[in-house]
CSV table of C-alpha atoms and ligand atoms in Angstrom, one decimal:
chain,number,residue,atom,x,y,z
E,1,MET,CA,52.1,-30.1,-2.0
E,2,GLN,CA,50.4,-27.3,0.0
E,3,LYS,CA,50.7,-23.9,-1.5
E,4,GLU,CA,52.5,-21.6,1.0
E,5,LYS,CA,51.0,-18.2,1.8
E,6,ILE,CA,53.4,-16.1,3.9
E,7,LEU,CA,52.7,-13.2,6.4
E,8,VAL,CA,55.7,-11.0,7.1
E,9,ILE,CA,55.1,-9.0,10.4
E,10,GLY,CA,57.4,-5.9,10.7
E,11,ALA,CA,57.9,-5.9,6.9
E,12,SER,CA,58.8,-2.2,6.7
E,13,GLY,CA,61.9,-2.6,9.0
E,14,GLN,CA,65.5,-3.1,8.2
E,15,ILE,CA,65.3,-6.8,7.6
E,16,GLY,CA,61.6,-7.0,6.7
E,17,VAL,CA,62.0,-5.0,3.4
E,18,GLU,CA,64.7,-7.2,2.0
E,19,LEU,CA,63.3,-10.4,3.4
E,20,THR,CA,59.9,-9.7,1.9
E,21,LEU,CA,61.3,-8.9,-1.5
E,22,ALA,CA,63.4,-12.1,-1.4
E,23,LEU,CA,60.4,-14.3,-0.3
E,24,ARG,CA,58.3,-12.7,-3.1
E,25,LYS,CA,60.9,-13.9,-5.6
E,26,ILE,CA,60.7,-17.4,-4.4
E,27,TYR,CA,57.0,-17.8,-3.6
E,28,GLY,CA,55.4,-15.2,-5.9
E,29,ASN,CA,54.4,-11.7,-5.1
E,30,ALA,CA,50.8,-12.4,-4.3
E,31,ASN,CA,51.7,-15.2,-1.8
E,32,VAL,CA,53.8,-13.0,0.5
E,33,ILE,CA,51.8,-10.5,2.4
E,34,ALA,CA,53.8,-7.6,4.0
E,35,SER,CA,52.5,-6.1,7.2
E,36,ASP,CA,53.6,-3.6,9.7
E,37,MET,CA,52.3,-1.0,12.1
E,38,ARG,CA,53.9,1.8,10.2
E,39,GLU,CA,53.3,2.7,6.6
E,40,GLU,CA,54.5,0.5,3.8
E,41,ASN,CA,58.1,1.0,2.9
E,42,ASP,CA,58.6,2.6,-0.5
E,43,LEU,CA,60.7,-0.3,-1.7
E,44,LEU,CA,57.8,-2.7,-1.2
E,45,LYS,CA,55.2,-0.5,-2.9
E,46,GLY,CA,53.8,-2.2,-6.0
E,47,SER,CA,55.6,-5.5,-5.4
E,48,GLY,CA,52.8,-7.3,-3.6
E,49,PRO,CA,50.1,-7.1,-1.0
E,50,TYR,CA,50.4,-5.0,2.2
E,51,VAL,CA,48.2,-4.9,5.3
E,52,SER,CA,48.4,-2.6,8.3
E,53,LEU,CA,48.7,-4.8,11.3
E,54,ASP,CA,49.7,-4.5,15.0
E,55,VAL,CA,51.1,-7.8,16.2
E,56,MET,CA,49.9,-7.0,19.7
E,57,ASN,CA,46.3,-7.1,18.6
E,58,LYS,CA,45.9,-10.9,18.6
E,59,GLU,CA,42.3,-10.9,17.5
E,60,MET,CA,43.1,-8.9,14.3
E,61,LEU,CA,46.2,-10.9,13.6
E,62,HIS,CA,44.2,-14.1,13.9
E,63,VAL,CA,41.5,-12.8,11.5
E,64,GLN,CA,44.1,-11.9,9.0
E,65,VAL,CA,45.7,-15.3,9.2
E,66,ILE,CA,42.4,-17.0,8.6
E,67,ARG,CA,41.2,-14.5,6.0
E,68,GLN,CA,44.3,-14.7,3.9
E,69,ASN,CA,44.8,-18.5,4.3
E,70,ILE,CA,48.3,-17.9,5.8
E,71,THR,CA,50.5,-21.0,6.2
E,72,GLN,CA,53.8,-19.4,7.4
E,73,ILE,CA,54.6,-16.3,9.6
E,74,TYR,CA,57.9,-14.4,9.6
E,75,LEU,CA,57.8,-12.3,12.8
E,76,LEU,CA,60.3,-9.4,12.6
E,77,ALA,CA,58.4,-6.7,14.8
E,78,ALA,CA,60.6,-6.0,17.9
E,79,ILE,CA,62.3,-3.3,19.8
E,80,LEU,CA,66.1,-3.5,19.5
E,81,SER,CA,68.8,-3.2,22.1
E,82,ALA,CA,69.5,0.5,22.3
E,83,THR,CA,65.9,1.6,22.0
E,84,GLY,CA,64.9,-1.1,24.5
E,85,GLU,CA,67.1,0.3,27.2
E,86,LYS,CA,65.1,3.6,26.9
E,87,ASN,CA,61.8,1.9,27.5
E,88,PRO,CA,62.3,-1.6,29.0
E,89,GLY,CA,58.7,-2.2,29.7
E,90,LEU,CA,57.6,-1.5,26.1
E,91,ALA,CA,60.5,-3.7,24.8
E,92,TRP,CA,59.5,-6.6,27.0
E,93,ASN,CA,55.8,-6.3,26.1
E,94,LEU,CA,56.3,-6.2,22.4
E,95,ASN,CA,59.1,-8.7,22.2
E,96,MET,CA,57.3,-11.2,24.3
E,97,GLN,CA,53.6,-10.7,23.7
E,98,GLY,CA,54.1,-10.3,19.9
E,99,LEU,CA,55.9,-13.7,19.9
E,100,LEU,CA,53.4,-15.5,22.1
E,101,ASN,CA,50.5,-14.2,19.9
E,102,VAL,CA,52.2,-15.6,16.8
E,103,LEU,CA,53.1,-19.0,18.4
E,104,ASP,CA,49.5,-19.4,19.7
E,105,ILE,CA,47.9,-18.7,16.4
E,106,ALA,CA,50.5,-20.9,14.7
E,107,ARG,CA,49.5,-23.8,17.0
E,108,GLU,CA,45.7,-23.1,16.7
E,109,GLU,CA,45.8,-22.8,12.9
E,110,LYS,CA,48.4,-25.5,12.4
E,111,LEU,CA,50.7,-23.2,10.3
E,112,THR,CA,53.5,-25.1,8.5
E,113,LYS,CA,56.3,-22.9,9.8
E,114,VAL,CA,57.2,-19.8,11.8
E,115,TYR,CA,60.3,-17.8,11.6
E,116,TRP,CA,61.4,-15.6,14.6
E,117,PRO,CA,64.9,-14.0,14.9
E,118,SER,CA,66.9,-14.0,18.1
E,119,SER,CA,70.1,-12.1,18.5
E,120,ILE,CA,73.7,-12.2,19.8
E,121,ALA,CA,72.2,-10.0,22.5
E,122,VAL,CA,71.3,-13.2,24.4
E,123,PHE,CA,74.9,-13.4,25.4
E,124,GLY,CA,76.2,-11.4,28.4
E,125,PRO,CA,79.4,-10.5,30.1
E,126,THR,CA,79.9,-14.1,31.4
E,127,SER,CA,79.7,-15.7,27.9
E,128,PRO,CA,83.0,-16.4,26.1
E,129,LYS,CA,84.1,-13.3,24.2
E,130,GLU,CA,85.9,-15.2,21.3
E,131,ASN,CA,84.1,-17.7,19.2
E,132,CYS,CA,81.2,-17.8,21.5
E,133,PRO,CA,79.7,-21.3,21.3
E,134,GLN,CA,76.1,-22.4,20.6
E,135,GLN,CA,75.7,-23.6,24.1
E,136,THR,CA,77.3,-21.7,26.9
E,137,ILE,CA,76.7,-19.5,29.9
E,138,ILE,CA,73.9,-17.0,28.9
E,139,GLU,CA,73.3,-14.1,31.2
E,140,PRO,CA,72.1,-11.1,29.2
E,141,ILE,CA,72.2,-7.6,30.8
E,142,THR,CA,69.8,-5.8,28.4
E,143,VAL,CA,66.0,-6.1,28.4
E,144,TYR,CA,66.3,-6.9,24.6
E,145,GLY,CA,68.7,-9.8,25.4
E,146,ILE,CA,66.5,-11.0,28.2
E,147,SER,CA,63.4,-11.0,25.9
E,148,LYS,CA,65.3,-12.8,23.1
E,149,TYR,CA,66.5,-15.5,25.5
E,150,ALA,CA,63.1,-16.0,27.0
E,151,GLY,CA,61.7,-16.0,23.4
E,152,GLU,CA,64.1,-18.7,22.3
E,153,PHE,CA,62.8,-21.0,25.1
E,154,TRP,CA,59.2,-20.2,24.2
E,155,CYS,CA,60.0,-21.3,20.6
E,156,ASN,CA,61.6,-24.5,21.9
E,157,TYR,CA,58.5,-25.1,24.2
E,158,PHE,CA,56.0,-24.6,21.4
E,159,HIS,CA,58.0,-27.0,19.2
E,160,ASN,CA,58.3,-29.7,21.8
E,161,ARG,CA,54.9,-29.4,23.4
E,162,PHE,CA,52.7,-28.5,20.4
E,163,GLY,CA,54.8,-29.5,17.4
E,164,VAL,CA,55.0,-25.9,16.0
E,165,ASP,CA,57.8,-25.8,13.4
E,166,VAL,CA,59.3,-22.6,14.6
E,167,ARG,CA,62.9,-21.8,13.5
E,168,SER,CA,65.3,-19.1,14.7
E,169,LEU,CA,68.7,-17.5,14.1
E,170,ARG,CA,70.7,-15.4,16.5
E,171,TYR,CA,71.6,-12.6,14.0
E,172,PRO,CA,74.8,-10.6,14.6
E,173,GLY,CA,74.6,-6.8,13.9
E,174,LEU,CA,73.2,-6.5,10.3
E,175,ILE,CA,74.6,-4.0,7.8
E,176,SER,CA,72.4,-2.9,4.9
E,177,TYR,CA,71.8,0.0,2.5
E,178,LYS,CA,68.2,-0.5,1.5
E,179,SER,CA,66.2,0.3,4.6
E,180,ALA,CA,67.3,2.2,7.8
E,181,PRO,CA,68.2,0.3,11.0
E,182,GLY,CA,65.8,0.3,13.9
E,183,GLY,CA,67.7,1.3,17.0
E,184,GLY,CA,70.4,-1.3,17.7
E,185,THR,CA,73.8,-1.0,19.2
E,186,THR,CA,75.4,-2.2,16.0
E,187,ASP,CA,73.8,0.6,13.9
E,188,TYR,CA,77.0,2.6,13.9
E,189,ALA,CA,78.3,0.2,11.3
E,190,ILE,CA,75.6,1.5,8.9
E,191,GLU,CA,75.7,5.2,10.0
E,192,ILE,CA,79.4,5.3,9.3
E,193,PHE,CA,78.9,4.6,5.5
E,194,HIS,CA,76.3,7.4,5.1
E,195,GLU,CA,78.4,9.9,7.0
E,196,ALA,CA,81.6,8.9,5.2
E,197,LEU,CA,79.9,9.5,1.9
E,198,GLU,CA,78.0,12.7,2.9
E,199,GLU,CA,80.3,14.4,5.5
E,200,LYS,CA,83.6,12.5,5.1
E,201,LYS,CA,83.7,12.3,8.9
E,202,TYR,CA,81.9,10.3,11.6
E,203,GLU,CA,81.6,10.4,15.4
E,204,CYS,CA,81.2,6.9,16.6
E,205,PHE,CA,79.2,6.1,19.7
E,206,LEU,CA,81.4,3.1,20.4
E,207,ASN,CA,85.2,3.3,21.2
E,208,GLU,CA,87.7,2.3,18.5
E,209,GLY,CA,88.5,-1.1,19.8
E,210,THR,CA,85.0,-2.5,20.2
E,211,TYR,CA,84.8,-5.8,18.3
E,212,LEU,CA,81.4,-7.1,17.5
E,213,PRO,CA,79.9,-9.9,15.3
E,214,MET,CA,78.5,-8.5,12.2
E,215,MET,CA,76.9,-9.7,9.0
E,216,TYR,CA,76.0,-8.2,5.6
E,217,MET,CA,72.3,-8.2,4.8
E,218,PRO,CA,72.5,-10.6,1.8
E,219,ASP,CA,74.1,-13.2,4.0
E,220,ALA,CA,71.4,-12.7,6.6
E,221,ILE,CA,68.7,-13.2,4.0
E,222,LYS,CA,70.4,-16.2,2.6
E,223,ALA,CA,70.7,-17.8,6.1
E,224,THR,CA,67.1,-17.2,6.9
E,225,ILE,CA,65.8,-18.7,3.7
E,226,GLU,CA,68.2,-21.7,3.9
E,227,LEU,CA,67.2,-22.4,7.5
E,228,MET,CA,63.4,-22.1,6.6
E,229,GLU,CA,63.9,-24.4,3.6
E,230,ALA,CA,66.0,-27.0,5.3
E,231,PRO,CA,64.2,-30.4,6.0
E,232,ALA,CA,62.8,-30.5,9.6
E,233,GLU,CA,65.1,-33.4,10.5
E,234,LYS,CA,68.2,-31.3,9.9
E,235,ILE,CA,67.1,-28.8,12.6
E,236,SER,CA,68.6,-29.9,15.8
E,237,VAL,CA,68.4,-26.5,17.6
E,238,ARG,CA,64.9,-25.4,18.4
E,239,THR,CA,66.0,-22.4,20.5
E,240,SER,CA,68.0,-20.4,18.1
E,241,TYR,CA,71.1,-21.0,15.9
E,242,ASN,CA,74.4,-19.1,16.2
E,243,ILE,CA,75.4,-17.7,12.8
E,244,SER,CA,78.4,-15.6,12.0
E,245,GLY,CA,79.7,-13.5,9.1
E,246,MET,CA,82.5,-11.2,10.3
E,247,SER,CA,83.9,-9.4,13.3
E,248,PHE,CA,85.5,-6.0,13.3
E,249,SER,CA,85.9,-2.8,15.4
E,250,PRO,CA,85.0,0.8,14.5
E,251,LYS,CA,88.8,1.4,13.9
E,252,GLU,CA,88.9,-1.5,11.4
E,253,ILE,CA,85.8,-0.5,9.5
E,254,ALA,CA,87.0,3.1,9.3
E,255,ALA,CA,90.3,1.9,7.9
E,256,GLU,CA,88.5,-0.1,5.3
E,257,ILE,CA,86.4,2.8,4.2
E,258,GLN,CA,89.5,5.0,4.0
E,259,LYS,CA,90.8,2.7,1.3
E,260,HIS,CA,87.9,4.0,-0.8
E,261,ILE,CA,87.6,7.5,0.7
E,262,PRO,CA,91.2,8.5,1.8
E,263,ASP,CA,90.1,11.8,3.5
E,264,PHE,CA,87.4,10.1,5.7
E,265,THR,CA,88.1,10.7,9.3
E,266,ILE,CA,86.5,9.1,12.5
E,267,THR,CA,86.3,10.3,16.1
E,268,TYR,CA,84.9,8.5,19.1
E,269,LYS,CA,82.4,9.5,21.7
E,270,PRO,CA,81.1,6.4,23.5
E,271,ASP,CA,77.6,6.7,25.1
E,272,TYR,CA,75.4,4.3,26.9
E,273,ARG,CA,75.6,1.8,24.0
E,274,GLN,CA,79.2,1.1,24.8
E,275,ASN,CA,78.1,-0.7,27.9
E,276,ILE,CA,75.7,-2.9,25.8
E,277,ALA,CA,78.5,-3.6,23.3
E,278,ASN,CA,81.0,-4.5,26.0
E,279,SER,CA,78.6,-7.2,27.3
E,280,TRP,CA,78.4,-9.0,23.9
E,281,PRO,CA,80.8,-11.5,22.4
E,282,GLN,CA,83.3,-10.3,19.9
E,283,SER,CA,82.9,-13.3,17.6
E,284,ILE,CA,80.6,-16.2,17.2
E,285,ASP,CA,81.1,-20.0,16.7
E,286,ASP,CA,78.4,-21.1,14.2
E,287,SER,CA,79.7,-24.6,13.5
E,288,THR,CA,76.3,-26.1,14.5
E,289,ALA,CA,74.4,-24.2,11.8
E,290,ARG,CA,77.2,-25.1,9.4
E,291,SER,CA,77.0,-28.8,10.1
E,292,ASP,CA,73.2,-29.0,10.6
E,293,TRP,CA,71.9,-27.3,7.4
E,294,GLY,CA,75.1,-26.3,5.5
E,295,TRP,CA,75.3,-22.6,6.4
E,296,SER,CA,78.2,-20.6,5.0
E,297,HIS,CA,78.6,-16.8,4.7
E,298,GLU,CA,79.9,-15.0,1.6
E,299,TYR,CA,80.8,-11.5,2.7
E,300,ASP,CA,83.9,-10.3,4.6
E,301,LEU,CA,84.7,-6.8,5.7
E,302,PRO,CA,86.4,-5.7,2.4
E,303,ARG,CA,83.7,-7.2,0.1
E,304,MET,CA,80.9,-5.7,2.2
E,305,THR,CA,82.5,-2.3,2.4
E,306,GLU,CA,83.0,-2.1,-1.4
E,307,ASP,CA,79.3,-3.2,-2.0
E,308,MET,CA,77.9,-0.8,0.6
E,309,LEU,CA,79.8,2.2,-0.9
E,310,LYS,CA,78.9,1.3,-4.4
E,311,ASN,CA,75.2,1.0,-3.7
E,312,LEU,CA,74.9,4.0,-1.5
E,313,GLN,CA,76.7,6.1,-4.1
E,314,GLN,CA,74.2,4.9,-6.7
E,315,GLN,CA,71.3,5.9,-4.4
C,1,NAD,P1,63.3,-2.8,12.6
C,1,NAD,O1,63.1,-2.0,13.9
C,1,NAD,O2,64.0,-2.2,11.5
C,1,NAD,O3,61.9,-3.3,12.1
C,1,NAD,C1,60.9,-3.7,13.0
C,1,NAD,C2,59.6,-3.4,12.3
C,1,NAD,O4,58.5,-3.8,13.2
C,1,NAD,C3,59.4,-1.9,12.1
C,1,NAD,O5,59.1,-1.7,10.7
C,1,NAD,C4,58.3,-1.6,13.0
C,1,NAD,O6,57.4,-0.6,12.5
C,1,NAD,C5,57.5,-2.9,13.1
C,1,NAD,N1,56.7,-3.0,14.4
C,1,NAD,C6,57.0,-2.5,15.6
C,1,NAD,N2,56.0,-2.8,16.4
C,1,NAD,C7,55.1,-3.4,15.7
C,1,NAD,C8,53.8,-4.0,16.0
C,1,NAD,N3,53.3,-3.9,17.2
C,1,NAD,N4,53.2,-4.6,15.1
C,1,NAD,C9,53.6,-4.8,13.8
C,1,NAD,N5,54.8,-4.2,13.4
C,1,NAD,C10,55.5,-3.6,14.4
C,1,NAD,O7,64.1,-4.1,13.1
C,1,NAD,P2,64.9,-5.1,12.3
C,1,NAD,O8,66.4,-4.7,12.4
C,1,NAD,O9,64.4,-5.3,10.9
C,1,NAD,O10,64.8,-6.4,13.1
C,1,NAD,C11,63.9,-7.4,12.8
C,1,NAD,C12,64.1,-8.5,13.8
C,1,NAD,O11,65.4,-9.0,13.7
C,1,NAD,C13,63.9,-8.2,15.3
C,1,NAD,O12,63.3,-9.3,15.9
C,1,NAD,C14,65.3,-7.9,15.8
C,1,NAD,O13,65.4,-8.2,17.1
C,1,NAD,C15,66.1,-9.0,15.0
C,1,NAD,N6,67.5,-8.7,14.9
C,1,NAD,C16,67.9,-7.6,14.1
C,1,NAD,C17,69.2,-7.4,14.0
C,1,NAD,C18,69.8,-6.2,13.3
C,1,NAD,O14,71.0,-5.9,13.3
C,1,NAD,N7,69.0,-5.5,12.5
C,1,NAD,C19,70.2,-8.2,14.7
C,1,NAD,C20,69.7,-9.2,15.5
C,1,NAD,C21,68.3,-9.5,15.6
C,2,LIG,N1,71.8,-5.3,15.9
C,2,LIG,C1,71.1,-5.6,17.0
C,2,LIG,C2,71.2,-4.6,18.1
C,2,LIG,O1,72.2,-3.9,18.1
C,2,LIG,C3,71.6,-7.0,17.6
C,2,LIG,O2,70.4,-7.7,18.0
C,2,LIG,O3,70.3,-4.4,18.8
């Protein structure tokens, strides 16, 4: 069997840190190379190799892939929904060209697998709000959503046309305590924990009744690894799989936190991110992922809240 050598691009980000550490446990520290444009995240230091890399520089990326004998790439570098609306051109360039660079190199170097995440942001106001299905009307209104939807079809194209084994998940909003979030509309659900512990109050940039699909990071890492380890014949979706964990509103997560911190209070001051949130579904139907490769989530809102508070307090 071929020994896998993995390159994680965007390894210092919210998902990258935890995914790199999880992959190192499975494949061995030396076989998972972390890379990013920014400095190595403190949590990665000493746990394995790190290279400074800009995914937009295709030549340098190609050199690294050859030099390090890379067999798999996990591409996590992207600009997320809220930051993307501030600079749509930059978001489109990075989210599209970064992916095309990786797919091209994967084809040329015959990499065994590529992972690239999509998002619930592909859905728009015309998609069903409740239990949004795998296949439905998809008319995103953010540049981030447009780039993810186009990216899904590039993945599908490279798989069908060139046989690149590229796999993808439409992550919901991800909640974690290890590394900071990178500018998404769902980031309030992380900020709220920090503010609850530090200030006992939080001003939310979404209104109280805004339900969004969310997932705790351990479930997202589990989904990613399970998808990547599934036999190719089980992967029927070559655009990107819906996956789901929980759905809640700011009012509901605040009430859950109040069970642990009774004097915590929340106020609401919606900004431009409310419009983005309003365009997304409130919950996701992930039955295709469940039946294709056996996906199931573990964390609901109470369990996630307890774990977040416990770990942030220890930090
Ligand atoms: P993040 O912003 O926390 O991390 C992205 C990392 O990419 C950063 O460390 C950044 O420095 C790096 N990067 C940016 N430009 C780069 C470049 N040119 N070359 C190399 N590295 C570069 O993002 P994240 O939350 O970890 O998201 C990772 C992926 O998951 C993205 O594709 C994102 O769209 C997707 N996703 C995230 C969420 C979420 O809630 N976090 C939800 C859905 C999808
Ligand atoms: N959490 C992400 C965002 O809000 C969803 O892709 O941008």
